[in-house]
CSV table of C-alpha atoms in Angstrom, one decimal:
chain,number,residue,atom,x,y,z
A,1,VAL,CA,-7.2,15.7,3.4
A,2,THR,CA,-6.6,12.0,3.5
A,3,ALA,CA,-10.0,11.2,2.0
A,4,ALA,CA,-9.4,13.7,-0.8
A,5,SER,CA,-6.0,12.1,-1.4
A,6,SER,CA,-7.6,8.7,-1.5
A,7,LEU,CA,-9.9,9.9,-4.2
A,8,VAL,CA,-7.0,11.3,-6.2
A,9,GLY,CA,-5.4,7.8,-5.8
A,10,VAL,CA,-8.5,6.1,-7.2
A,11,PHE,CA,-8.6,8.6,-10.1
A,12,LEU,CA,-4.9,8.1,-10.9
A,13,TYR,CA,-5.2,4.3,-10.7
A,14,ASN,CA,-8.1,4.4,-13.1
A,15,GLN,CA,-6.3,6.7,-15.5
A,16,TYR,CA,-2.9,5.2,-15.5
A,17,LEU,CA,-2.6,1.9,-13.7
A,18,ARG,CA,-5.6,-0.1,-14.8
A,19,ARG,CA,-3.6,-1.1,-17.9
A,20,VAL,CA,-0.7,-2.4,-15.9
A,21,PRO,CA,-0.6,-6.0,-14.7
A,22,ILE,CA,-1.9,-6.2,-11.2
A,23,LYS,CA,1.2,-8.1,-10.0
A,24,ASP,CA,3.4,-5.2,-11.3
A,25,VAL,CA,1.3,-2.6,-9.5
A,26,LEU,CA,1.5,-4.5,-6.2
A,27,PHE,CA,5.3,-5.1,-6.6
A,28,TRP,CA,6.1,-1.5,-7.5
A,29,THR,CA,3.9,0.1,-4.8
A,30,SER,CA,5.7,-2.1,-2.2
A,31,ILE,CA,9.1,-1.1,-3.6
A,32,ALA,CA,8.1,2.6,-3.7
A,33,SER,CA,6.8,2.6,-0.2
A,34,VAL,CA,10.2,1.9,1.4
A,35,PRO,CA,12.2,5.0,0.2
A,36,LEU,CA,9.1,7.1,0.7
A,37,GLY,CA,8.6,5.8,4.2
A,38,LEU,CA,12.3,6.4,4.9
A,39,THR,CA,11.7,10.1,4.4
A,40,GLN,CA,10.4,10.0,7.9
A,41,LEU,CA,14.1,10.0,8.9
A,42,LEU,CA,14.3,13.6,7.6
A,43,LEU,CA,11.5,14.6,10.1
A,44,ILE,CA,13.1,12.6,12.9
A,45,SER,CA,16.5,14.2,12.4
A,46,HIS,CA,14.8,17.7,11.7
A,47,TYR,CA,16.8,17.8,8.4
A,48,ASN,CA,13.6,18.8,6.7
A,49,ARG,CA,13.9,22.2,8.5
A,50,GLU,CA,17.4,22.6,6.9
A,51,LEU,CA,15.8,21.9,3.6
A,52,GLY,CA,13.3,24.7,4.3
A,53,ILE,CA,10.3,22.3,4.8
A,54,PRO,CA,8.3,23.0,8.0
A,55,ASP,CA,7.3,20.0,10.1
A,56,GLY,CA,3.6,20.5,9.4
A,57,ALA,CA,4.1,20.8,5.7
A,58,PHE,CA,6.3,17.7,5.7
A,59,VAL,CA,3.7,15.6,7.6
A,60,PHE,CA,0.9,16.9,5.4
A,61,GLY,CA,2.8,15.9,2.2
A,62,ASP,CA,3.6,12.6,3.7
A,63,ASP,CA,-0.1,11.9,4.5
A,64,VAL,CA,-1.1,12.8,0.9
A,65,VAL,CA,1.5,10.7,-0.8
A,66,PHE,CA,0.8,7.6,1.4
A,67,SER,CA,-2.9,7.9,0.9
A,68,ILE,CA,-2.5,7.9,-2.9
A,69,LEU,CA,0.1,5.0,-2.7
A,70,GLY,CA,-2.3,3.1,-0.4
A,71,GLU,CA,-5.0,3.3,-3.0
A,72,PHE,CA,-2.6,2.1,-5.7
A,73,ALA,CA,-1.9,-1.0,-3.5
A,74,PHE,CA,-5.5,-1.7,-2.4
A,75,LEU,CA,-7.4,-1.3,-5.6
A,76,PRO,CA,-5.6,-4.2,-7.4
A,77,THR,CA,-6.5,-6.4,-4.4
A,78,LEU,CA,-10.2,-5.6,-4.9
A,79,VAL,CA,-9.9,-6.3,-8.7
A,80,LEU,CA,-8.3,-9.7,-8.0
A,81,ALA,CA,-11.0,-10.5,-5.5
A,82,ALA,CA,-13.7,-9.7,-8.0
A,83,ARG,CA,-12.0,-11.8,-10.6
A,84,LEU,CA,-11.6,-14.8,-8.4
A,85,CYS,CA,-15.0,-14.7,-6.7
A,86,PRO,CA,-17.5,-17.3,-7.7
A,87,PRO,CA,-20.9,-15.8,-8.7
A,88,GLY,CA,-23.4,-15.3,-5.9
A,89,ILE,CA,-21.0,-14.9,-3.0
A,90,GLU,CA,-19.5,-11.5,-3.8
A,91,ALA,CA,-20.8,-9.9,-0.5
A,92,VAL,CA,-19.4,-12.7,1.6
A,93,LEU,CA,-16.0,-12.5,-0.2
A,94,PHE,CA,-15.8,-8.7,0.2
A,95,ALA,CA,-16.8,-9.0,3.9
A,96,THR,CA,-14.1,-11.6,4.4
A,97,LEU,CA,-11.5,-9.6,2.5
A,98,MET,CA,-12.3,-6.5,4.7
A,99,SER,CA,-12.1,-8.6,7.8
A,100,ILE,CA,-8.7,-10.0,6.8
A,101,TYR,CA,-7.5,-6.5,5.9
A,102,ASN,CA,-8.7,-5.0,9.2
A,103,GLY,CA,-7.2,-8.0,11.2
A,104,ALA,CA,-3.9,-7.6,9.4
A,105,SER,CA,-3.9,-3.9,10.3
A,106,THR,CA,-4.5,-4.7,14.0
A,107,VAL,CA,-1.8,-7.3,14.0
A,108,GLY,CA,0.6,-4.8,12.3
A,109,THR,CA,-0.3,-2.2,15.0
A,110,GLU,CA,0.4,-4.7,17.8
A,111,VAL,CA,3.7,-5.9,16.2
A,112,GLY,CA,4.7,-2.2,15.8
A,113,ALA,CA,3.9,-1.6,19.5
A,114,ALA,CA,5.9,-4.6,20.6
A,115,LEU,CA,8.8,-3.5,18.5
A,116,THR,CA,8.5,0.1,19.9
A,117,LYS,CA,8.6,-1.3,23.4
A,118,SER,CA,11.5,-3.7,22.7
A,119,LEU,CA,13.6,-0.8,21.2
A,120,SER,CA,12.7,1.3,24.3
A,121,VAL,CA,11.2,4.2,22.3
A,122,THR,CA,9.0,6.2,24.6
A,123,GLU,CA,7.5,9.7,24.7
A,124,THR,CA,10.7,10.9,26.3
A,125,ASP,CA,13.3,8.7,24.7
A,126,PHE,CA,13.6,8.8,20.9
A,127,SER,CA,17.1,7.5,20.7
A,128,ASN,CA,16.0,4.4,18.7
A,129,LEU,CA,13.3,6.0,16.7
A,130,ALA,CA,15.3,6.1,13.5
A,131,LEU,CA,16.1,2.4,13.8
A,132,LEU,CA,12.4,1.6,14.5
A,133,THR,CA,11.5,3.6,11.4
A,134,ILE,CA,14.0,1.7,9.2
A,135,ILE,CA,12.8,-1.7,10.5
A,136,CYS,CA,9.2,-0.8,9.9
A,137,ASN,CA,9.8,0.4,6.4
A,138,VAL,CA,12.0,-2.4,5.3
A,139,SER,CA,9.6,-4.9,6.8
A,140,SER,CA,7.0,-3.7,4.3
A,141,LEU,CA,8.9,-5.6,1.7
A,142,LEU,CA,8.1,-8.9,3.4
A,143,PRO,CA,4.9,-9.5,1.4
A,144,LEU,CA,7.0,-9.5,-1.8
A,145,VAL,CA,8.0,-13.0,-0.8
A,146,PHE,CA,4.5,-14.1,-1.7
A,147,ILE,CA,4.2,-12.2,-4.9
A,148,GLY,CA,4.8,-15.4,-6.9
A,149,TRP,CA,1.4,-16.7,-5.6
A,150,LEU,CA,-0.1,-14.3,-8.1
A,151,ASP,CA,1.4,-16.0,-11.1
A,152,GLY,CA,-1.4,-16.7,-13.5
A,153,VAL,CA,-4.0,-14.5,-11.8
A,154,GLY,CA,-2.0,-11.2,-11.3
A,155,ASP,CA,-0.3,-11.2,-14.7
A,156,GLU,CA,-3.3,-9.4,-16.4
A,157,SER,CA,-4.3,-5.8,-16.0
A,158,GLN,CA,-7.7,-4.7,-14.8
A,159,GLU,CA,-8.5,-3.6,-18.3
A,160,GLU,CA,-7.6,-7.0,-19.7
A,161,MET,CA,-9.8,-8.7,-17.1
A,162,GLU,CA,-12.7,-6.4,-18.0
A,163,ALA,CA,-12.3,-7.2,-21.7
A,164,LYS,CA,-12.6,-10.9,-20.9
A,165,GLY,CA,-15.4,-10.4,-18.4
A,166,ILE,CA,-14.9,-9.7,-14.7
A,167,ASP,CA,-15.2,-13.3,-13.7
A,168,GLY,CA,-12.3,-14.2,-16.0
A,169,PHE,CA,-14.4,-16.1,-18.5
A,170,ASP,CA,-14.5,-15.0,-22.2
A,171,LYS,CA,-17.5,-12.9,-23.1
A,172,GLU,CA,-20.0,-14.7,-25.3
């Protein structure tokens, strides 16, 4: 299901977001991820059941939405990498980008585990799980501090970059 959702995300990005400046896509996917991530509080409090949404259906929908949103956030990163990459080292840049992405994922997992331990959330004690969920979701806004680094390179859409040539130089 997650793989199919990711394909839907790629399709939707290509249909609707390739004309939007990359910086805007990254900004708004980060902003949208917080309230969507906070919907986990409905599951934690079992309020989803009061709304008539079974736990399984809620988790399924959550996975689908976050897979699509993940593609919306990841594809602009690849487009920027392709634009900034000097000719001849595309494979090295892509491998480096994937290594950084995977390393950041590992660091995020470890920070989350440390935070879980510090809040004493265990398999039998969920008393601080809501606080953990809030902290984790709000912390996803931290990369927005660096969005200004994309000034000049992230102000164009994928479509505008392709019109100029993928390497950013005008077509001859």
